[in-house]
Amino acid sequence: MRLRRKNVLVGISAGIAAYKIPVLIRLLKKEGAEVRVITTSEAQNFVTPLTLSTLSGNPVLSEFYDKNGSWNNHVELALWSDIFLLAPATLNTLAKMAHGICDNLLLATYFSMKKGKIYFAPAMDLDMYKHDSTTKNIQMLIKTGAVELPAQNGKLASGLSGFGRMMEPSEIIQKIIDHQLDNLPLKGQKCLVSAGPTYEPIDPVRYIGNYSSGKMGVAIANALFNKGASVTLVHGPIDKNLVLSGLELRPIQSAEEMQFAMEAEFDKADIVIMAAAVADYRPKNVGQEKMKKSKTEISLELVKNPDILLNLGKRKKSQILVGFALETQDEFENAKKKMIGKNLDFIVVNNPKNEGAGFEHNTNQVSIIFPNDKIKEVPKSQKSEIAEIIVDEIVALK
Ligand code: PMT
């Protein structure tokens, strides 16, 4: 599932290699991609829309308007695409891409692409492929940032042999995956994340804790990992099934243990995020034996725990340091004070009084506050979506 949650738009132009695209779509789906297909009208002579829509699970688009009069929005398609794969890319389509000719939906979508990556797999006869103008067009496209998946040597539909065969679907997919991994924005970055509650022992069977499930911190750790970072997750008691395999785990129980684990990793880290709900106080004396319930009233003497994030902020060198603030009143003022006091690059504030926000839920509702007073409001969304927005803000700081 190496293309999990990737939106892949497959653009098919009219070449005999189009007959291989149903296999390519199957492989993309197997890798977890969401797939949509655009064809030129001629391409449908080589592969049927029925096959393509059945395998992709989406209608196949070819014209600007459908028979029922609805408009196929090329801008929306381009914005949707994380990857636009043009395969097969014929001489005609490549030439139009290189020279700004926009006479079908596939090309209009190509010219509307914004942040998605473009890959093209040329397929044509050998003399067409080695023609000067094709070479120049391909070079022009590469200069714009598109990635060529070069044609291969072999038997061609014309009966001739040479370079011009479209790369095999399995190789196309492998090349895209390799390229995506090499170009992840946080590749090579070391991240340190804290998640979950701390448990402060009273005696061998009791503790002071809080309702944190760790879902928010784990979602952030996973999102950083998906962007190519290596991630160490220091966590209190959490559901480990939520954590992607590949993350380094440092389980702890108490705030002092969390502090020790965070400080041990801090100097090596490029990015540090504290999403844990650290208990502010712990029992002064921890009973060696189970406390007897003979008295009707008891008092627990509590002492203050270290403020882990405050200390990390003091030690900060080149790290990006991000904290959370859990506030039930005067959210912005309180969060801003924490951001400044703890030397943070930004702070994420959430209010558990808002429906579906804070502890335990799969959702949260946050505001991201920056030192220049910019505030980004994120409405109630899945914690995984919020984590991606937070990680995008970190990427933007890099
Ligand atoms: O785990 P979930 O169920 O998904 O819930 C998510 C969450 C509500 C725990 C999370 O979104 C969140 O708000 N985490 C921070 C909770 C908190 O302790 O906030 P605070 O405002 O008390 O602390 C401010 C910052 O200082 C936090 O980054 C905290 O991790 C850190 N801190 C706090 C106390 C302390 N002794 N040491 C710290 O490092």
GROMACS .gro file of C-alpha atoms and ligand atoms in nm:
model
  437
    1MET     CA    1   0.000   0.000   0.000
    2ARG     CA    2   0.280   0.237  -0.090
    3LEU     CA    3   0.046   0.487  -0.259
    4ARG     CA    4  -0.209   0.488   0.022
    5ARG     CA    5  -0.433   0.797   0.016
    6LYS     CA    6  -0.270   0.925  -0.305
    7ASN     CA    7  -0.502   1.063  -0.570
    8VAL     CA    8  -0.373   0.940  -0.903
    9LEU     CA    9  -0.513   1.072  -1.229
   10VAL     CA   10  -0.429   0.852  -1.526
   11GLY     CA   11  -0.432   1.033  -1.863
   12ILE     CA   12  -0.451   0.799  -2.161
   13SER     CA   13  -0.380   0.914  -2.514
   14ALA     CA   14  -0.428   0.719  -2.835
   15GLY     CA   15  -0.149   0.463  -2.855
   16ILE     CA   16  -0.165   0.085  -2.878
   17ALA     CA   17   0.001   0.064  -2.533
   18ALA     CA   18  -0.331   0.187  -2.390
   19TYR     CA   19  -0.431  -0.180  -2.376
   20LYS     CA   20  -0.192  -0.216  -2.078
   21ILE     CA   21  -0.355   0.060  -1.874
   22PRO     CA   22  -0.623  -0.159  -1.711
   23VAL     CA   23  -0.338  -0.360  -1.555
   24LEU     CA   24  -0.168  -0.038  -1.447
   25ILE     CA   25  -0.491   0.080  -1.280
   26ARG     CA   26  -0.524  -0.251  -1.094
   27LEU     CA   27  -0.170  -0.216  -0.965
   28LEU     CA   28  -0.230   0.145  -0.858
   29LYS     CA   29  -0.541   0.038  -0.665
   30LYS     CA   30  -0.344  -0.247  -0.507
   31GLU     CA   31  -0.096   0.012  -0.380
   32GLY     CA   32  -0.384   0.196  -0.212
   33ALA     CA   33  -0.424   0.482  -0.464
   34GLU     CA   34  -0.757   0.648  -0.545
   35VAL     CA   35  -0.767   0.645  -0.926
   36ARG     CA   36  -0.951   0.859  -1.180
   37VAL     CA   37  -0.905   0.833  -1.556
   38ILE     CA   38  -0.913   1.083  -1.842
   39THR     CA   39  -0.871   0.976  -2.202
   40THR     CA   40  -0.846   1.159  -2.531
   41SER     CA   41  -1.145   1.066  -2.746
   42GLU     CA   42  -0.921   0.864  -2.983
   43ALA     CA   43  -0.775   0.664  -2.694
   44GLN     CA   44  -1.114   0.500  -2.645
   45ASN     CA   45  -1.050   0.309  -2.970
   46PHE     CA   46  -0.771   0.125  -2.785
   47VAL     CA   47  -0.927   0.065  -2.442
   48THR     CA   48  -1.290   0.081  -2.340
   49PRO     CA   49  -1.425   0.329  -2.085
   50LEU     CA   50  -1.624   0.042  -1.931
   51THR     CA   51  -1.306  -0.150  -1.845
   52LEU     CA   52  -1.137   0.162  -1.712
   53SER     CA   53  -1.431   0.278  -1.502
   54THR     CA   54  -1.488  -0.072  -1.361
   55LEU     CA   55  -1.126  -0.104  -1.252
   56SER     CA   56  -1.080   0.252  -1.129
   57GLY     CA   57  -1.419   0.267  -0.957
   58ASN     CA   58  -1.484   0.608  -1.114
   59PRO     CA   59  -1.644   0.732  -1.436
   60VAL     CA   60  -1.400   0.787  -1.722
   61LEU     CA   61  -1.381   1.144  -1.847
   62SER     CA   62  -1.298   1.249  -2.198
   63GLU     CA   63  -1.505   1.550  -2.302
   64PHE     CA   64  -1.556   1.890  -2.139
   65TYR     CA   65  -1.931   1.817  -2.124
   66ASP     CA   66  -2.108   1.487  -2.050
   67LYS     CA   67  -2.410   1.368  -2.247
   68ASN     CA   68  -2.630   1.478  -1.955
   69GLY     CA   69  -2.494   1.832  -1.995
   70SER     CA   70  -2.274   1.837  -1.681
   71TRP     CA   71  -1.934   2.005  -1.703
   72ASN     CA   72  -1.617   1.807  -1.633
   73ASN     CA   73  -1.414   2.056  -1.438
   74HIS     CA   74  -1.048   2.024  -1.540
   75VAL     CA   75  -0.939   2.266  -1.267
   76GLU     CA   76  -1.106   2.055  -0.997
   77LEU     CA   77  -0.948   1.739  -1.143
   78ALA     CA   78  -0.604   1.899  -1.143
   79LEU     CA   79  -0.643   2.016  -0.783
   80TRP     CA   80  -0.758   1.669  -0.682
   81SER     CA   81  -0.451   1.497  -0.830
   82ASP     CA   82  -0.143   1.427  -0.622
   83ILE     CA   83  -0.007   1.247  -0.926
   84PHE     CA   84  -0.097   1.292  -1.293
   85LEU     CA   85   0.036   0.997  -1.491
   86LEU     CA   86   0.016   1.034  -1.869
   87ALA     CA   87   0.044   0.682  -2.007
   88PRO     CA   88   0.074   0.614  -2.288
   89ALA     CA   89   0.192   0.963  -2.383
   90THR     CA   90   0.186   0.982  -2.761
   91LEU     CA   91   0.401   1.210  -2.977
   92ASN     CA   92   0.098   1.426  -3.040
   93THR     CA   93   0.008   1.468  -2.672
   94LEU     CA   94   0.371   1.531  -2.570
   95ALA     CA   95   0.411   1.796  -2.842
   96LYS     CA   96   0.092   1.974  -2.731
   97MET     CA   97   0.202   1.961  -2.367
   98ALA     CA   98   0.538   2.113  -2.458
   99HIS     CA   99   0.390   2.387  -2.678
  100GLY     CA  100   0.085   2.497  -2.483
  101ILE     CA  101  -0.180   2.351  -2.714
  102CYS     CA  102  -0.494   2.277  -2.520
  103ASP     CA  103  -0.760   2.113  -2.737
  104ASN     CA  104  -0.902   1.840  -2.512
  105LEU     CA  105  -0.991   1.771  -2.148
  106LEU     CA  106  -0.673   1.575  -2.083
  107LEU     CA  107  -0.454   1.868  -2.193
  108ALA     CA  108  -0.669   2.127  -2.014
  109THR     CA  109  -0.620   1.925  -1.696
  110TYR     CA  110  -0.245   1.899  -1.760
  111PHE     CA  111  -0.217   2.278  -1.795
  112SER     CA  112  -0.424   2.326  -1.478
  113MET     CA  113  -0.195   2.113  -1.259
  114LYS     CA  114  -0.073   2.300  -0.953
  115LYS     CA  115   0.093   2.098  -0.676
  116GLY     CA  116   0.054   1.742  -0.806
  117LYS     CA  117   0.351   1.568  -0.968
  118ILE     CA  118   0.341   1.488  -1.340
  119TYR     CA  119   0.484   1.166  -1.483
  120PHE     CA  120   0.469   1.074  -1.851
  121ALA     CA  121   0.540   0.741  -2.019
  122PRO     CA  122   0.606   0.796  -2.391
  123ALA     CA  123   0.498   0.524  -2.633
  124MET     CA  124   0.540   0.548  -3.010
  125ASP     CA  125   0.730   0.396  -3.298
  126LEU     CA  126   1.110   0.411  -3.279
  127ASP     CA  127   1.165   0.680  -3.546
  128MET     CA  128   0.901   0.899  -3.390
  129TYR     CA  129   1.063   0.855  -3.046
  130LYS     CA  130   1.413   0.940  -3.162
  131HIS     CA  131   1.295   1.230  -3.378
  132ASP     CA  132   1.465   1.557  -3.288
  133SER     CA  133   1.139   1.733  -3.212
  134THR     CA  134   1.029   1.455  -2.972
  135THR     CA  135   1.363   1.471  -2.791
  136LYS     CA  136   1.331   1.849  -2.760
  137ASN     CA  137   0.970   1.829  -2.642
  138ILE     CA  138   1.058   1.573  -2.376
  139GLN     CA  139   1.347   1.792  -2.259
  140MET     CA  140   1.114   2.091  -2.235
  141LEU     CA  141   0.868   1.893  -2.025
  142ILE     CA  142   1.143   1.768  -1.794
  143LYS     CA  143   1.256   2.130  -1.747
  144THR     CA  144   0.909   2.217  -1.621
  145GLY     CA  145   0.945   1.951  -1.348
  146ALA     CA  146   0.760   1.662  -1.516
  147VAL     CA  147   0.924   1.322  -1.482
  148GLU     CA  148   0.981   1.105  -1.788
  149LEU     CA  149   0.932   0.731  -1.755
  150PRO     CA  150   1.139   0.658  -2.065
  151ALA     CA  151   1.024   0.428  -2.342
  152GLN     CA  152   1.189   0.088  -2.351
  153ASN     CA  153   1.371  -0.111  -2.618
  154GLY     CA  154   1.175  -0.399  -2.771
  155LYS     CA  155   0.928  -0.517  -3.027
  156LEU     CA  156   0.689  -0.243  -3.144
  157ALA     CA  157   0.335  -0.260  -3.282
  158SER     CA  158   0.469  -0.167  -3.628
  159GLY     CA  159   0.670  -0.490  -3.635
  160LEU     CA  160   0.995  -0.296  -3.596
  161SER     CA  161   1.218  -0.326  -3.292
  162GLY     CA  162   1.381  -0.045  -3.095
  163PHE     CA  163   1.312   0.220  -2.833
  164GLY     CA  164   0.950   0.328  -2.820
  165ARG     CA  165   0.768   0.063  -2.611
  166MET     CA  166   0.586   0.207  -2.312
  167MET     CA  167   0.750   0.111  -1.983
  168GLU     CA  168   0.574  -0.193  -1.829
  169PRO     CA  169   0.299  -0.103  -1.577
  170SER     CA  170   0.477  -0.266  -1.280
  171GLU     CA  171   0.796  -0.075  -1.358
  172ILE     CA  172   0.602   0.251  -1.400
  173ILE     CA  173   0.455   0.207  -1.053
  174GLN     CA  174   0.789   0.119  -0.895
  175LYS     CA  175   0.952   0.426  -1.053
  176ILE     CA  176   0.674   0.654  -0.929
  177ILE     CA  177   0.698   0.513  -0.576
  178ASP     CA  178   1.078   0.549  -0.573
  179HIS     CA  179   1.052   0.903  -0.704
  180GLN     CA  180   0.784   0.998  -0.450
  181LEU     CA  181   0.990   0.857  -0.161
  182ASP     CA  182   1.304   1.039  -0.277
  183ASN     CA  183   1.116   1.366  -0.294
  184LEU     CA  184   0.922   1.361   0.032
  185PRO     CA  185   0.953   1.704   0.196
  186LEU     CA  186   1.082   1.574   0.531
  187LYS     CA  187   1.321   1.310   0.399
  188GLY     CA  188   1.630   1.299   0.620
  189GLN     CA  189   1.461   1.495   0.901
  190LYS     CA  190   1.462   1.352   1.255
  191CYS     CA  191   1.140   1.416   1.445
  192LEU     CA  192   1.059   1.372   1.810
  193VAL     CA  193   0.694   1.363   1.916
  194SER     CA  194   0.526   1.312   2.254
  195ALA     CA  195   0.177   1.165   2.285
  196GLY     CA  196  -0.068   1.040   2.543
  197PRO     CA  197  -0.108   1.088   2.915
  198THR     CA  198   0.143   1.047   3.192
  199TYR     CA  199   0.054   0.832   3.491
  200GLU     CA  200   0.189   0.952   3.824
  201PRO     CA  201   0.208   0.664   4.073
  202ILE     CA  202   0.042   0.686   4.415
  203ASP     CA  203   0.130   0.331   4.515
  204PRO     CA  204   0.195   0.008   4.322
  205VAL     CA  205  -0.170  -0.014   4.202
  206ARG     CA  206  -0.293   0.347   4.174
  207TYR     CA  207  -0.199   0.656   3.980
  208ILE     CA  208  -0.302   1.011   3.890
  209GLY     CA  209  -0.369   1.038   3.517
  210ASN     CA  210  -0.580   1.216   3.259
  211TYR     CA  211  -0.809   1.132   2.968
  212SER     CA  212  -0.554   1.167   2.686
  213SER     CA  213  -0.572   0.875   2.442
  214GLY     CA  214  -0.260   0.975   2.249
  215LYS     CA  215  -0.461   0.991   1.922
  216MET     CA  216  -0.357   1.349   1.843
  217GLY     CA  217   0.014   1.294   1.903
  218VAL     CA  218   0.015   0.961   1.721
  219ALA     CA  219  -0.161   1.119   1.421
  220ILE     CA  220   0.114   1.383   1.408
  221ALA     CA  221   0.389   1.123   1.436
  222ASN     CA  222   0.228   0.922   1.153
  223ALA     CA  223   0.188   1.232   0.934
  224LEU     CA  224   0.556   1.324   0.983
  225PHE     CA  225   0.656   0.967   0.893
  226ASN     CA  226   0.440   0.977   0.579
  227LYS     CA  227   0.626   1.292   0.474
  228GLY     CA  228   0.956   1.099   0.485
  229ALA     CA  229   1.084   1.187   0.834
  230SER     CA  230   1.230   0.938   1.079
  231VAL     CA  231   1.016   0.966   1.390
  232THR     CA  232   1.073   0.884   1.756
  233LEU     CA  233   0.749   0.874   1.954
  234VAL     CA  234   0.773   0.915   2.331
  235HIS     CA  235   0.438   0.801   2.461
  236GLY     CA  236   0.239   0.726   2.770
  237PRO     CA  237  -0.021   0.447   2.770
  238ILE     CA  238  -0.181   0.452   2.420
  239ASP     CA  239  -0.332   0.216   2.164
  240LYS     CA  240  -0.024   0.106   1.972
  241ASN     CA  241  -0.239  -0.025   1.685
  242LEU     CA  242  -0.276   0.337   1.572
  243VAL     CA  243   0.098   0.379   1.524
  244LEU     CA  244   0.246   0.317   1.178
  245SER     CA  245   0.515   0.052   1.170
  246GLY     CA  246   0.852   0.215   1.116
  247LEU     CA  247   0.826   0.463   1.403
  248GLU     CA  248   1.072   0.433   1.694
  249LEU     CA  249   0.873   0.393   2.015
  250ARG     CA  250   0.985   0.508   2.362
  251PRO     CA  251   0.712   0.403   2.609
  252ILE     CA  252   0.704   0.586   2.942
  253GLN     CA  253   0.466   0.619   3.236
  254SER     CA  254   0.542   0.929   3.441
  255ALA     CA  255   0.623   1.291   3.353
  256GLU     CA  256   0.978   1.247   3.484
  257GLU     CA  257   1.026   0.946   3.256
  258MET     CA  258   0.885   1.146   2.964
  259GLN     CA  259   1.123   1.431   3.041
  260PHE     CA  260   1.420   1.193   3.050
  261ALA     CA  261   1.321   1.033   2.716
  262MET     CA  262   1.255   1.368   2.544
  263GLU     CA  263   1.578   1.524   2.667
  264ALA     CA  264   1.780   1.220   2.559
  265GLU     CA  265   1.657   1.262   2.200
  266PHE     CA  266   1.623   1.639   2.179
  267ASP     CA  267   1.969   1.740   2.055
  268LYS     CA  268   1.951   1.490   1.765
  269ALA     CA  269   1.608   1.611   1.651
  270ASP     CA  270   1.527   1.863   1.377
  271ILE     CA  271   1.157   1.887   1.464
  272VAL     CA  272   0.999   1.839   1.808
  273ILE     CA  273   0.628   1.837   1.888
  274MET     CA  274   0.481   1.801   2.236
  275ALA     CA  275   0.122   1.679   2.208
  276ALA     CA  276   0.129   1.481   2.532
  277ALA     CA  277  -0.094   1.571   2.824
  278VAL     CA  278   0.169   1.580   3.096
  279ALA     CA  279   0.039   1.568   3.454
  280ASP     CA  280   0.132   1.896   3.618
  281TYR     CA  281   0.164   1.739   3.965
  282ARG     CA  282   0.268   1.404   4.111
  283PRO     CA  283   0.235   1.254   4.458
  284LYS     CA  284   0.526   1.362   4.675
  285ASN     CA  285   0.561   1.019   4.833
  286VAL     CA  286   0.492   0.699   4.641
  287GLY     CA  287   0.373   0.414   4.863
  288GLN     CA  288   0.586   0.099   4.839
  289GLU     CA  289   0.281  -0.112   4.928
  290LYS     CA  290  -0.087  -0.085   4.838
  291MET     CA  291  -0.244   0.189   5.052
  292LYS     CA  292  -0.503   0.052   5.297
  293LYS     CA  293  -0.854   0.197   5.286
  294SER     CA  294  -0.898   0.205   5.663
  295LYS     CA  295  -0.935   0.586   5.691
  296THR     CA  296  -1.248   0.774   5.577
  297GLU     CA  297  -1.042   1.066   5.450
  298ILE     CA  298  -0.687   1.090   5.324
  299SER     CA  299  -0.479   1.371   5.177
  300LEU     CA  300  -0.227   1.332   4.902
  301GLU     CA  301   0.060   1.574   4.904
  302LEU     CA  302   0.147   1.672   4.546
  303VAL     CA  303   0.461   1.830   4.406
  304LYS     CA  304   0.500   2.006   4.073
  305ASN     CA  305   0.626   1.806   3.777
  306PRO     CA  306   0.893   1.951   3.551
  307ASP     CA  307   0.762   2.151   3.256
  308ILE     CA  308   0.922   1.942   2.983
  309LEU     CA  309   0.845   2.178   2.696
  310LEU     CA  310   0.967   2.483   2.887
  311ASN     CA  311   1.304   2.313   2.941
  312LEU     CA  312   1.327   2.202   2.577
  313GLY     CA  313   1.253   2.560   2.470
  314LYS     CA  314   1.550   2.678   2.678
  315ARG     CA  315   1.779   2.420   2.514
  316LYS     CA  316   1.648   2.483   2.163
  317LYS     CA  317   1.911   2.551   1.896
  318SER     CA  318   1.804   2.499   1.533
  319GLN     CA  319   1.506   2.273   1.608
  320ILE     CA  320   1.152   2.359   1.506
  321LEU     CA  321   0.964   2.333   1.836
  322VAL     CA  322   0.585   2.305   1.845
  323GLY     CA  323   0.360   2.278   2.147
  324PHE     CA  324  -0.006   2.232   2.225
  325ALA     CA  325  -0.224   2.428   2.463
  326LEU     CA  326  -0.533   2.282   2.622
  327GLU     CA  327  -0.746   2.577   2.725
  328THR     CA  328  -1.105   2.615   2.841
  329GLN     CA  329  -1.104   2.997   2.858
  330ASP     CA  330  -0.915   3.292   2.705
  331GLU     CA  331  -0.769   3.040   2.461
  332PHE     CA  332  -0.570   3.280   2.245
  333GLU     CA  333  -0.418   3.489   2.523
  334ASN     CA  334  -0.321   3.182   2.726
  335ALA     CA  335  -0.186   2.990   2.427
  336LYS     CA  336   0.014   3.290   2.308
  337LYS     CA  337   0.172   3.327   2.654
  338LYS     CA  338   0.272   2.958   2.642
  339MET     CA  339   0.412   2.994   2.289
  340ILE     CA  340   0.632   3.289   2.388
  341GLY     CA  341   0.728   3.156   2.732
  342LYS     CA  342   0.829   2.816   2.592
  343ASN     CA  343   1.015   2.956   2.288
  344LEU     CA  344   0.793   2.778   2.033
  345ASP     CA  345   0.774   2.820   1.656
  346PHE     CA  346   0.398   2.787   1.683
  347ILE     CA  347   0.135   2.651   1.917
  348VAL     CA  348  -0.181   2.450   1.855
  349VAL     CA  349  -0.465   2.536   2.089
  350ASN     CA  350  -0.768   2.315   2.149
  351ASN     CA  351  -1.063   2.358   2.381
  352PRO     CA  352  -1.219   2.037   2.520
  353LYS     CA  353  -1.544   2.227   2.578
  354ASN     CA  354  -1.598   2.237   2.199
  355GLU     CA  355  -1.797   1.938   2.075
  356GLY     CA  356  -1.565   1.668   1.931
  357ALA     CA  357  -1.249   1.848   2.043
  358GLY     CA  358  -0.970   1.758   2.283
  359PHE     CA  359  -0.928   1.425   2.464
  360GLU     CA  360  -1.022   1.083   2.329
  361HIS     CA  361  -1.227   1.180   2.023
  362ASN     CA  362  -1.111   1.086   1.673
  363THR     CA  363  -1.176   1.449   1.586
  364ASN     CA  364  -1.043   1.778   1.711
  365GLN     CA  365  -1.093   2.149   1.645
  366VAL     CA  366  -0.785   2.367   1.673
  367SER     CA  367  -0.635   2.707   1.609
  368ILE     CA  368  -0.272   2.731   1.511
  369ILE     CA  369  -0.113   3.046   1.650
  370PHE     CA  370   0.213   3.187   1.513
  371PRO     CA  371   0.454   3.436   1.671
  372ASN     CA  372   0.360   3.702   1.411
  373ASP     CA  373  -0.002   3.682   1.541
  374LYS     CA  374  -0.120   3.493   1.232
  375ILE     CA  375  -0.393   3.247   1.336
  376LYS     CA  376  -0.502   2.950   1.129
  377GLU     CA  377  -0.842   2.816   1.232
  378VAL     CA  378  -0.900   2.448   1.162
  379PRO     CA  379  -1.267   2.348   1.193
  380LYS     CA  380  -1.369   2.018   1.350
  381SER     CA  381  -1.195   1.745   1.146
  382GLN     CA  382  -1.040   1.402   1.193
  383LYS     CA  383  -0.722   1.414   1.403
  384SER     CA  384  -0.538   1.262   1.105
  385GLU     CA  385  -0.644   1.560   0.888
  386ILE     CA  386  -0.549   1.811   1.154
  387ALA     CA  387  -0.212   1.638   1.190
  388GLU     CA  388  -0.149   1.682   0.818
  389ILE     CA  389  -0.229   2.052   0.838
  390ILE     CA  390   0.009   2.092   1.134
  391VAL     CA  391   0.281   1.901   0.947
  392ASP     CA  392   0.227   2.117   0.635
  393GLU     CA  393   0.289   2.424   0.854
  394ILE     CA  394   0.614   2.266   0.973
  395VAL     CA  395   0.717   2.187   0.614
  396ALA     CA  396   0.649   2.551   0.526
  397LEU     CA  397   0.893   2.661   0.801
  398LYS     CA  398   1.172   2.443   0.656
  399PMT     O1  399  -0.441   1.241   2.334
  399PMT     P1  400  -0.577   1.278   2.279
  399PMT     O2  401  -0.688   1.204   2.349
  399PMT     O3  402  -0.585   1.266   2.131
  399PMT     O4  403  -0.601   1.431   2.315
  399PMT     C1  404  -0.523   1.530   2.256
  399PMT     C2  405  -0.481   1.638   2.356
  399PMT     C3  406  -0.603   1.711   2.407
  399PMT     C4  407  -0.405   1.575   2.475
  399PMT     C5  408  -0.384   1.734   2.278
  399PMT     O5  409  -0.453   1.788   2.169
  399PMT     C6  410  -0.331   1.844   2.367
  399PMT     O6  411  -0.392   1.948   2.385
  399PMT     N1  412  -0.211   1.822   2.427
  399PMT     C7  413  -0.150   1.913   2.526
  399PMT     C8  414  -0.219   1.898   2.658
  399PMT     C9  415  -0.155   1.987   2.764
  399PMT     O7  416  -0.091   1.937   2.851
  399PMT     O8  417  -0.168   2.117   2.740
  399PMT     P2  418  -0.110   2.233   2.842
  399PMT     O9  419  -0.171   2.357   2.791
  399PMT    O10  420  -0.130   2.195   2.983
  399PMT    O11  421   0.046   2.231   2.813
  399PMT    C10  422   0.110   2.316   2.717
  399PMT    C11  423   0.224   2.243   2.650
  399PMT    O12  424   0.326   2.213   2.747
  399PMT    C12  425   0.186   2.112   2.588
  399PMT    O13  426   0.257   2.098   2.466
  399PMT    C13  427   0.233   2.007   2.690
  399PMT    O14  428   0.270   1.886   2.624
  399PMT    C14  429   0.352   2.075   2.751
  399PMT     N2  430   0.374   2.040   2.892
  399PMT    C15  431   0.276   2.062   2.985
  399PMT    C16  432   0.300   2.034   3.118
  399PMT    C17  433   0.427   1.982   3.155
  399PMT     N3  434   0.453   1.952   3.282
  399PMT     N4  435   0.521   1.961   3.063
  399PMT    C18  436   0.497   1.990   2.933
  399PMT    O15  437   0.583   1.971   2.848
   0.00000   0.00000   0.00000
